[in-house]
Coordinates of C-alpha atoms (C1' of nucleotides) in Angstrom, one line a residue:
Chain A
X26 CA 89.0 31.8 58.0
X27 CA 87.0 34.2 59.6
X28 CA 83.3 36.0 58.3
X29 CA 81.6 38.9 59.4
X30 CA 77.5 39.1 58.2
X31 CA 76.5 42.3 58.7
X32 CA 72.4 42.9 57.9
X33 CA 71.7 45.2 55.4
X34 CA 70.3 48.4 56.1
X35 CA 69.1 46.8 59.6
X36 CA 67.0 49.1 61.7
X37 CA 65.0 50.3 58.2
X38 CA 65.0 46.9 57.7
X39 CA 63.3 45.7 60.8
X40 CA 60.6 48.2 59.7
X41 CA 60.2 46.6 56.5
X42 CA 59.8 43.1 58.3
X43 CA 57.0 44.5 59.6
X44 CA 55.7 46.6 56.4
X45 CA 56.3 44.5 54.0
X46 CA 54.5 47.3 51.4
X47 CA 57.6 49.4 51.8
X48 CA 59.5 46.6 50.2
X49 CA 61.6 48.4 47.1
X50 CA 60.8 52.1 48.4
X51 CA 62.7 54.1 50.4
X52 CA 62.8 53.8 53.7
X53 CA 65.0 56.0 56.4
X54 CA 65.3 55.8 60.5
X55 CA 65.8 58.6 63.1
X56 CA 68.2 58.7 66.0
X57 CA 66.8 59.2 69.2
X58 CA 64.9 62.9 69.7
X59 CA 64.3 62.5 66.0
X60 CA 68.0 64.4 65.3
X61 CA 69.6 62.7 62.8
X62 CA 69.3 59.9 59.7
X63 CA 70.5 56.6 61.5
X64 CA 69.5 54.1 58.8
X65 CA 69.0 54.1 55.2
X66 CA 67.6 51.5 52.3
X67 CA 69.3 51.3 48.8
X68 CA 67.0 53.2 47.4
X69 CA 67.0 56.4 50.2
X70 CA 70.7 56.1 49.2
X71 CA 70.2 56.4 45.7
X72 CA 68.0 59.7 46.3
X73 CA 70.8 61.3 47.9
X74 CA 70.1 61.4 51.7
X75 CA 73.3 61.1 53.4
X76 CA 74.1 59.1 56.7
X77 CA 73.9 61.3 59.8
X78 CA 72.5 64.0 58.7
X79 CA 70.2 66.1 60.7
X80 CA 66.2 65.4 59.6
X81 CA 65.7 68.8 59.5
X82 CA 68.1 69.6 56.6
X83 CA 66.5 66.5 54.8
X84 CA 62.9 67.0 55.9
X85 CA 62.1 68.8 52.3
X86 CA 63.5 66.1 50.2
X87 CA 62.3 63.2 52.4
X88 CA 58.9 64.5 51.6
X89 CA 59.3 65.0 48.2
X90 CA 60.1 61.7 47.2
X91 CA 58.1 59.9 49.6
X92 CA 60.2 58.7 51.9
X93 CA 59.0 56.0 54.8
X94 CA 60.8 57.7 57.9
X95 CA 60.7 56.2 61.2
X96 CA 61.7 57.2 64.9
X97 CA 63.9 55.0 66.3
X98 CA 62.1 51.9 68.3
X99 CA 64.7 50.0 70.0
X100 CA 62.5 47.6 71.4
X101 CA 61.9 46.0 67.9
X102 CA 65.7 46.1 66.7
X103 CA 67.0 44.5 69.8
X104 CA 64.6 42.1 69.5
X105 CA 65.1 41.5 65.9
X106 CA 68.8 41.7 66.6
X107 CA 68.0 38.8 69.2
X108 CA 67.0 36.8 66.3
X109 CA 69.6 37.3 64.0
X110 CA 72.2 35.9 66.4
X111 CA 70.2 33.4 67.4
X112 CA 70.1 31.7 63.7
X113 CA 73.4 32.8 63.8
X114 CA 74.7 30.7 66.4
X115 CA 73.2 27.7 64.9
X116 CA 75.6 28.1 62.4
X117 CA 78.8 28.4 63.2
X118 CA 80.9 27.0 66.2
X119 CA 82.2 30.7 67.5
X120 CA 80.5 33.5 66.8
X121 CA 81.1 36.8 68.8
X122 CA 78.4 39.3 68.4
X123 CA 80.3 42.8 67.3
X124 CA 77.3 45.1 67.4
X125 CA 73.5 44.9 67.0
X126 CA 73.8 44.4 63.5
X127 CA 77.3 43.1 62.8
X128 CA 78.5 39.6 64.1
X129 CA 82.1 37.8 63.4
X130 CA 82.0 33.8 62.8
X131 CA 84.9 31.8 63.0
X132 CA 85.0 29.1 60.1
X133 CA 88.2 27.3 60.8
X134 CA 88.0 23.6 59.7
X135 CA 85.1 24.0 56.9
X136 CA 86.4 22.9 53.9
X137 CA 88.1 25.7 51.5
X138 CA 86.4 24.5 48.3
X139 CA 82.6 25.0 50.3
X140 CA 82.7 28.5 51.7
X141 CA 81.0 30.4 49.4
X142 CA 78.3 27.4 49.4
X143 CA 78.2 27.7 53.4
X144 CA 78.3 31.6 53.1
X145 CA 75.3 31.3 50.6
X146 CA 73.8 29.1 53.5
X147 CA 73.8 31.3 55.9
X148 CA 72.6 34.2 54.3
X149 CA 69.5 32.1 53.1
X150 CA 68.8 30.7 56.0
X151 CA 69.0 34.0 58.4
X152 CA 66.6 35.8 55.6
X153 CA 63.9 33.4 55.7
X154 CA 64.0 33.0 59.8
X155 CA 64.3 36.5 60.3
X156 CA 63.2 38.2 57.1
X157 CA 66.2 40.6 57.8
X158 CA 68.6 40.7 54.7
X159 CA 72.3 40.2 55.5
X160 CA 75.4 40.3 53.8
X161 CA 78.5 37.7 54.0
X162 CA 82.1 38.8 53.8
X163 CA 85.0 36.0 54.0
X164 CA 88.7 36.1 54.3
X165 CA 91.7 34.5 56.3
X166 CA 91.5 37.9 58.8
X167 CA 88.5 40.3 60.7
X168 CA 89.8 43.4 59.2
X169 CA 89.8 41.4 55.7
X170 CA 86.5 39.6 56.3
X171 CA 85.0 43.1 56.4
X172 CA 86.4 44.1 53.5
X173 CA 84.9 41.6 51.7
X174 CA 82.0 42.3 53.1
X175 CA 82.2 45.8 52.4
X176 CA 82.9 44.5 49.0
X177 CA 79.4 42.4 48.9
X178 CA 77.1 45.3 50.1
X179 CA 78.4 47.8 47.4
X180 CA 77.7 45.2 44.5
X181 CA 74.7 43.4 45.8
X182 CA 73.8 41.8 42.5
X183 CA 76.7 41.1 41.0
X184 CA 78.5 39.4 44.3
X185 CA 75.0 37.6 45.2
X186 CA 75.5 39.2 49.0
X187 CA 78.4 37.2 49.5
X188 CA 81.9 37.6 48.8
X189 CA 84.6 35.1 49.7
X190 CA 88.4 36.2 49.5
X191 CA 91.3 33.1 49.6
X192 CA 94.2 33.2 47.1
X193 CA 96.3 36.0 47.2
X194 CA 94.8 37.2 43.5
X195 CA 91.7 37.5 44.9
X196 CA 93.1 39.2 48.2
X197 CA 95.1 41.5 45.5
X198 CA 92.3 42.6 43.3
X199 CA 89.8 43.1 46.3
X200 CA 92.2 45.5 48.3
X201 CA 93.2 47.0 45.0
X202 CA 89.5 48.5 44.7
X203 CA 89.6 49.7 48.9
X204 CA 90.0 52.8 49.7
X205 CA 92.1 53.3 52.9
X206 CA 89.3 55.5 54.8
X207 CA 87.3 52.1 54.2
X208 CA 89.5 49.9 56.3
X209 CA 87.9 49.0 59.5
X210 CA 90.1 50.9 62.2
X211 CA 91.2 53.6 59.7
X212 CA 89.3 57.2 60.4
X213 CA 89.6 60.4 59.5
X214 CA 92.8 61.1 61.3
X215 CA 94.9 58.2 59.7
X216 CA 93.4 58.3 56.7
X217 CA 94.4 61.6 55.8
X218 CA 98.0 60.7 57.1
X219 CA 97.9 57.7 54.6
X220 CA 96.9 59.9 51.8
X221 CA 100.1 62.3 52.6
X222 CA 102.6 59.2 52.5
X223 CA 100.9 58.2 48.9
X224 CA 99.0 55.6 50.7
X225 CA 95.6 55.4 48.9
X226 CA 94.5 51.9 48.4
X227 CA 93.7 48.9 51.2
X228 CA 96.8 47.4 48.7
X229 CA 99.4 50.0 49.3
X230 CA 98.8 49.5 53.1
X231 CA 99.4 45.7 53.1
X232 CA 102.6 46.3 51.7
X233 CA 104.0 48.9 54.3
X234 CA 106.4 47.5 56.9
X235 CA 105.7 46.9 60.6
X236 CA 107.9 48.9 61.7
X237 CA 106.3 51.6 59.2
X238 CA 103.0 51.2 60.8
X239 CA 104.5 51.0 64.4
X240 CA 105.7 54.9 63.3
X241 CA 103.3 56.3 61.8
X242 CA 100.0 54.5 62.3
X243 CA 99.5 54.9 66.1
X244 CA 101.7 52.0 67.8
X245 CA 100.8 48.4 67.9
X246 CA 97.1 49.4 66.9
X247 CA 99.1 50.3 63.3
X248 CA 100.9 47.2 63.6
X249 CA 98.1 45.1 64.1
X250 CA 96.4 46.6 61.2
X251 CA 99.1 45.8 58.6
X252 CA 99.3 42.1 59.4
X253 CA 95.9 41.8 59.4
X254 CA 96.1 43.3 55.5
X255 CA 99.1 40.8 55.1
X256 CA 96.4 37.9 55.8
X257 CA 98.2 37.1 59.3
X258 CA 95.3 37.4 62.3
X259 CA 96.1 39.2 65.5
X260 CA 92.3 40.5 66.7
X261 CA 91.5 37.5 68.2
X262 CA 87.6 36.5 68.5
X263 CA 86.3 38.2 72.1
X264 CA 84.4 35.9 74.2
X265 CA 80.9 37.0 75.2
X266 CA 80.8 36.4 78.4
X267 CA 82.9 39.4 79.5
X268 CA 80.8 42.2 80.7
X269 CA 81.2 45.8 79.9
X270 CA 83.7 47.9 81.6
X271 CA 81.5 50.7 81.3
X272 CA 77.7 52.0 81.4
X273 CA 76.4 54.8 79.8
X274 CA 73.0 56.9 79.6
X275 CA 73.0 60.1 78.2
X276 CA 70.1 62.0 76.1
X277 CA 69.5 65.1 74.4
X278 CA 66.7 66.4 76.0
X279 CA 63.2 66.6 73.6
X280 CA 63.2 70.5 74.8
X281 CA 66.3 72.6 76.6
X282 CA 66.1 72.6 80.2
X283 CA 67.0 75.9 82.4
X284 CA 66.3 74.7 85.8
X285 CA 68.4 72.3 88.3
X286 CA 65.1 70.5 89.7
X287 CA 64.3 69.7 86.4
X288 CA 68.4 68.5 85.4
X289 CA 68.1 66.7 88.9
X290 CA 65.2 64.9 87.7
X291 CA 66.8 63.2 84.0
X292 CA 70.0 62.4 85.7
X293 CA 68.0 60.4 88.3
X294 CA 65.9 59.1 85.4
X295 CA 69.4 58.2 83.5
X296 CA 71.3 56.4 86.3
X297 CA 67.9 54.3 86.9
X298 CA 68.5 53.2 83.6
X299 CA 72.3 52.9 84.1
X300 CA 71.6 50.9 87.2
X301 CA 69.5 48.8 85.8
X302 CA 72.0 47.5 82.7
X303 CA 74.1 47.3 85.4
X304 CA 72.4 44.9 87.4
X305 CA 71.8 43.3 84.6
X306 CA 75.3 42.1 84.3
X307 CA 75.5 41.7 87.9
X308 CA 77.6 44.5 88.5
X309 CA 78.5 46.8 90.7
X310 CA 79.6 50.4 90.2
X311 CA 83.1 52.0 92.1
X312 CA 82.7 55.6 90.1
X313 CA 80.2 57.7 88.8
X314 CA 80.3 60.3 86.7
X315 CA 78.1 63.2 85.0
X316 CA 77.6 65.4 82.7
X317 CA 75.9 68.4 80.7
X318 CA 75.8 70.0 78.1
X319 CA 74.7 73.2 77.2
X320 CA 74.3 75.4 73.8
X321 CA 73.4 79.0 73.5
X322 CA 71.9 79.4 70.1
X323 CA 74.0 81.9 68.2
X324 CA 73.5 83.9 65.0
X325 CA 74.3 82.1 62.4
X326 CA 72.5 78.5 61.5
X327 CA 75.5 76.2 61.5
X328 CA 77.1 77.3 64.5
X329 CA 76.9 74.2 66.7
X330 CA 79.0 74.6 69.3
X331 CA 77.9 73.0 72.5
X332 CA 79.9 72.7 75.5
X333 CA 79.9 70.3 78.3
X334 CA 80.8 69.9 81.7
X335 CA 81.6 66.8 83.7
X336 CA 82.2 65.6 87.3
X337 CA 82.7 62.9 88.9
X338 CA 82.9 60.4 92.1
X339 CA 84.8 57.3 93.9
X340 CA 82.0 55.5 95.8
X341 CA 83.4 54.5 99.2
X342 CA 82.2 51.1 98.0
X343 CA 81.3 49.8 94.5
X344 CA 77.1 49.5 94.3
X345 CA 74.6 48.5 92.4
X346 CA 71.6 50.3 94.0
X347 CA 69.7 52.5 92.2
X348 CA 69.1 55.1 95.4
X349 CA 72.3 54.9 96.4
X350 CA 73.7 56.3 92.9
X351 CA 71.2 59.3 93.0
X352 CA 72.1 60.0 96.9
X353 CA 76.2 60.2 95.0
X354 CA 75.2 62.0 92.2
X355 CA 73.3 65.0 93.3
X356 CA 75.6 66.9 94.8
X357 CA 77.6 66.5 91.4
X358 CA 74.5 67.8 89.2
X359 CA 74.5 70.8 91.7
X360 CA 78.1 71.9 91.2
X361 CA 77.8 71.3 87.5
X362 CA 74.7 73.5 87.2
X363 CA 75.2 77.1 86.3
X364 CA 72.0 79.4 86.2
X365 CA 71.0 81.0 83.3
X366 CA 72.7 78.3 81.0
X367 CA 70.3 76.3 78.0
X368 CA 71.1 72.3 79.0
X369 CA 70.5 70.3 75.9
X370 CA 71.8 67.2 77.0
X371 CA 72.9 65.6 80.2
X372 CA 74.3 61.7 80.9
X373 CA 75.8 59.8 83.5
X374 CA 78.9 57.1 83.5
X375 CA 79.0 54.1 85.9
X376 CA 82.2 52.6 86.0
X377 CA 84.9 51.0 87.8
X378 CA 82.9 48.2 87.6
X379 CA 83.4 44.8 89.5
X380 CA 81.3 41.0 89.6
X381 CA 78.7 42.1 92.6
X382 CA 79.7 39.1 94.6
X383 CA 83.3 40.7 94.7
X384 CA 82.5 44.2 96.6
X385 CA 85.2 45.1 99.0
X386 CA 83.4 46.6 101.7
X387 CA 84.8 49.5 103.3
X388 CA 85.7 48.8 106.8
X389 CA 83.6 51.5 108.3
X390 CA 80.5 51.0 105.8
X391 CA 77.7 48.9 107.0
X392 CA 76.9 45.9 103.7
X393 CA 73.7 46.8 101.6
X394 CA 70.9 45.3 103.1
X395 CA 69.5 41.8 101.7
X396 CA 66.2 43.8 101.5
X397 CA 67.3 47.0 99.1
X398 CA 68.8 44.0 97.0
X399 CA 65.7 42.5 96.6
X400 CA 63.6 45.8 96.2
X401 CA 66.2 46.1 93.0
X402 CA 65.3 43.1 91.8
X403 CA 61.7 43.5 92.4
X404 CA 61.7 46.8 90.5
X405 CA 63.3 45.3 87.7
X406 CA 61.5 42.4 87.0
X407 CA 58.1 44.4 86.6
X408 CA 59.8 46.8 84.9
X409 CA 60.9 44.6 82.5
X410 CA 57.8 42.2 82.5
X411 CA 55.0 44.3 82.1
X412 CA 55.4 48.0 81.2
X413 CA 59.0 50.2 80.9
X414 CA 59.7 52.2 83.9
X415 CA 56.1 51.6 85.8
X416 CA 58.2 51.9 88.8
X417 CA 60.9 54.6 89.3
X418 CA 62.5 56.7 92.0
X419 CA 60.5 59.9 93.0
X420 CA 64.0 62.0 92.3
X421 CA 63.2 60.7 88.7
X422 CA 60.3 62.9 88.6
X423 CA 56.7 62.5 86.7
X424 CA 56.3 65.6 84.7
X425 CA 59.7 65.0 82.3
X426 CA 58.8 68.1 79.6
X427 CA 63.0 67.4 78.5
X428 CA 61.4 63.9 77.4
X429 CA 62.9 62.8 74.1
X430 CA 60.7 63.1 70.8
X431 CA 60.1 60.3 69.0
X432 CA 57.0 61.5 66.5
X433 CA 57.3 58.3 64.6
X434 CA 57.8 55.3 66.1
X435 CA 56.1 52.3 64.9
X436 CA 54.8 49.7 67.4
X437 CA 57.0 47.1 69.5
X438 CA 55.6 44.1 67.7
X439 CA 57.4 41.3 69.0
X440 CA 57.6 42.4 72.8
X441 CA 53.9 44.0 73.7
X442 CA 51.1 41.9 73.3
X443 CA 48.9 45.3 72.9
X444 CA 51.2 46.0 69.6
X445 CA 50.9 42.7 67.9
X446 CA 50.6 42.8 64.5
X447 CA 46.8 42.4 63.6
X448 CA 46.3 39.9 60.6
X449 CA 43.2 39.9 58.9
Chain B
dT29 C1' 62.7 75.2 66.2
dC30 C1' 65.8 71.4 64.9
dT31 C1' 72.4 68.1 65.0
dG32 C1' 72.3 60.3 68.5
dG33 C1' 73.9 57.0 71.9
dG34 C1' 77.0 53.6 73.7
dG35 C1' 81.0 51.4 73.6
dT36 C1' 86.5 49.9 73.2
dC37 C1' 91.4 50.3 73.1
dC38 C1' 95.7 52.8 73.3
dT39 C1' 99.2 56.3 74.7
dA40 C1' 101.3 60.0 77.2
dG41 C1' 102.3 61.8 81.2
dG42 C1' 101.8 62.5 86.2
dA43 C1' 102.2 60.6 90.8
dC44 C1' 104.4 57.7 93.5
dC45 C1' 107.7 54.2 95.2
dC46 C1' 112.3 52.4 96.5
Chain C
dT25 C1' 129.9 73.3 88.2
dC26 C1' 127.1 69.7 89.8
dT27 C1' 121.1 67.3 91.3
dG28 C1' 119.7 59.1 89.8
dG29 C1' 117.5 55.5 87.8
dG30 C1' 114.0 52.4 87.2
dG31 C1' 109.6 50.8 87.8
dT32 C1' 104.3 50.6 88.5
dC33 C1' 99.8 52.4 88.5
dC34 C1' 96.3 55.5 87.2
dT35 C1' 93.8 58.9 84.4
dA36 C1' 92.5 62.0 80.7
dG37 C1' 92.0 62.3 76.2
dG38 C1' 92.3 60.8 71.5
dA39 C1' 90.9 57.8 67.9
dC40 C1' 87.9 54.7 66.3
dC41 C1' 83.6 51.7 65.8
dC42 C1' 78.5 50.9 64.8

DNA sequence: TCTGGGGTCCTAGGACCC
DNA sequence: TCTGGGGTCCTAGGACCC
């Protein structure tokens, strides 16, 4: 049997941890630049604000009824995040962590008569380590273990937080009551195919054929769906260990940007950051690539049409070094640039990635230097020990007016000693 | 005024090879 | 009139996730 626990609410719920007077009021978090809703209590929900819509559309309302809003602080969740899988792992054999709030268990061998105990376990237990409320879904498959968990967040009260699906009544009646645009791995595309074959329910699915879903649901991604309705696992748990494939930074910028020392200057600042994740997993980097974006405001108020641009390079050998990347990607920010055009966003992709200690050097290409390695790793351990981004490349810049809003944020109180929590 | 950020996996189709 | 067959590798783009 497999479980997913999946905090509730979890970055307005890291906020709470920390507030505990907003406990029962609503509560909603911003994306990054303070753009969209990100994260909502129960009772934001109740009042009608909807998930990922802009703030500005909801400012009125939030107001009105009082509503705690937040920035984003990314600093906290990880952190927070850090803790939940940390009780986590205490708990179960195999865990893979799925996302910063979402993390599978694998409860093969506990006894079938005790998982709804166990479930109730670990939910108690991660609430009172981490004061961060989760929610526990059970079943023989991932893409049923998340319908029961989908299952346990809608009726909080009446499922206790936990719901635990075995015999095949159970399995019935719970996929009887799921939509199929709530199946994991079903969106808006399929969905609206499902509907035109008569396919409503989670139900109707699991009883479609393979070679149905092989058709008509996108290949073996289809096929591995419908088994895993059928109760028959084939998404296997990932290990952790393996490192990304790919590293993004990209940001909307706090204000447009009309000038290419200025877009020079937040791609430097976004492959330092890139770089550094990198590193990180001790990577190193075979392609780069960028992008922008740019939006001319038009007449009407929902016209959002940006449109982006993107280039990109082969390194002549993979690297990890932060200088290096701007020296490659420069020259790309130049040919992307177009005078006259409003950038709103700009981001850069690092990938072809390989282990660091398995770079092919290029036969004509002298090896980086054992002293720019450990300027890197000089750069990033104060970086990371004592302030963010104290030290950064000069083609990052100092001024930074495209910096990111974030009007809001509440402090870093479990990674800055100068944002503590003061208890009187 | 104002609309996030960071990932994965799959497929089709092109380039290339013998 | 008529112009092979089979395979691999790579990339762009779509779909999806939180």
């Amino acid at each position: 049997m497999k479980a997913i626990v999946d905090c509730n609410s979890f970055y307005a719920a890291c906020e709470r941890v920390f507030k505990p007077a907003l406990h029962g009021k609503p509560v909603v978090v911003l994306s990054n630049n303070d753009g969209c809703i990100v994260s909502r209590t129960d009772e934001a929900k109740q009042l009608g604000i909807s998930m990922a819509g802009p703030y500005f559309q909801h400012r009125e309302e939030i107001l009105r009824h009082k509503i705690a809003v937040f920035s984003s602080n990314y600093h906290l969740y990880g952190d927070m995040s850090r803790r939940v899988m940390d009780t986590l792992r205490l708990l179960s054999p195999e865990m893979e962590v799925y996302s910063v709030d979402e993390c599978f268990l694998d409860l093969t061998g506990i006894d079938a008569a005790k998982l709804r105990d166990y479930a109730l376990f670990i939910k108690h237990t991660t609430e009172l380590w981490t004061g961060i409320p989760v929610s526990v879904g059970i079943a023989p498959t991932k893409v049923l273990s998340k319908l029961a968990n989908r299952l346990a967040k809608k009726d909080k009260k009446g499922t206790g937080g936990v719901v635990v699906l075995q015999t095949r009544e159970q399995l019935m009646r719970a996929m009887q009551q799921v939509q199929v645009e709530d199946i994991w791995g079903v969106g808006n595309a399929g969905s609206q195919k499902l509907h035109m074959f008569n396919i409503h329910t989670a139900w109707d699915l699991s009883l479609m054929s393979e070679e149905w879903a092989r058709h008509h649901l996108g290949g073996v991604t289809g096929v591995r769906l419908v088994r895993e309705l059928k109760g028959h696992p084939c998404i296997e748990m990932k290990d952790p260990l393996v490192s990304k494939k790919m590293i993004a930074t990209t940001r909307m910028f706090g204000k447009a940007v009309y000038e290419l020392p200025e877009l020079r200057q937040a791609v430097a600042t976004y492959i330092g950051r890139a770089a550094e994740k990198l590193r990180r997993q001790q990577g190193a980097a075979g392609m780069i690539t960028v992008f922008v974006v740019n939006h001319q405001p038009k007449y009407h108020v929902n016209d959002y049409t940006p449109s982006s641009r993107s280039a990109y390079r082969i390194l002549p050998t993979p690297t990890y070094l932060t200088n290096t990347l701007i020296a490659q990607a420069m020259p790309l920010v130049e040919a992307l640039y177009q005078q006259g055009k409003r950038y709103i966003k700009a981001g850069v992709i690092l990938s072809h990635i390989v282990p660091c200690d398995h770079i092919q050097f290029n036969l004509f290409e002298e090896p980086e230097s054992p002293q720019l390695q450990k300027l890197m790793h000089t750069i990033d351990n104060i970086n990371f020990g004592i302030q963010t981004d104290i030290l950064k490349f000069a083609a990052a810049g100092t001024a930074k007016n495209w910096k990111m809003r974030q009007e809001m944020r509440s402090n870093r109180f479990t990674t800055r000693w100068d944002e503590l929590c003061i208890v009187r």
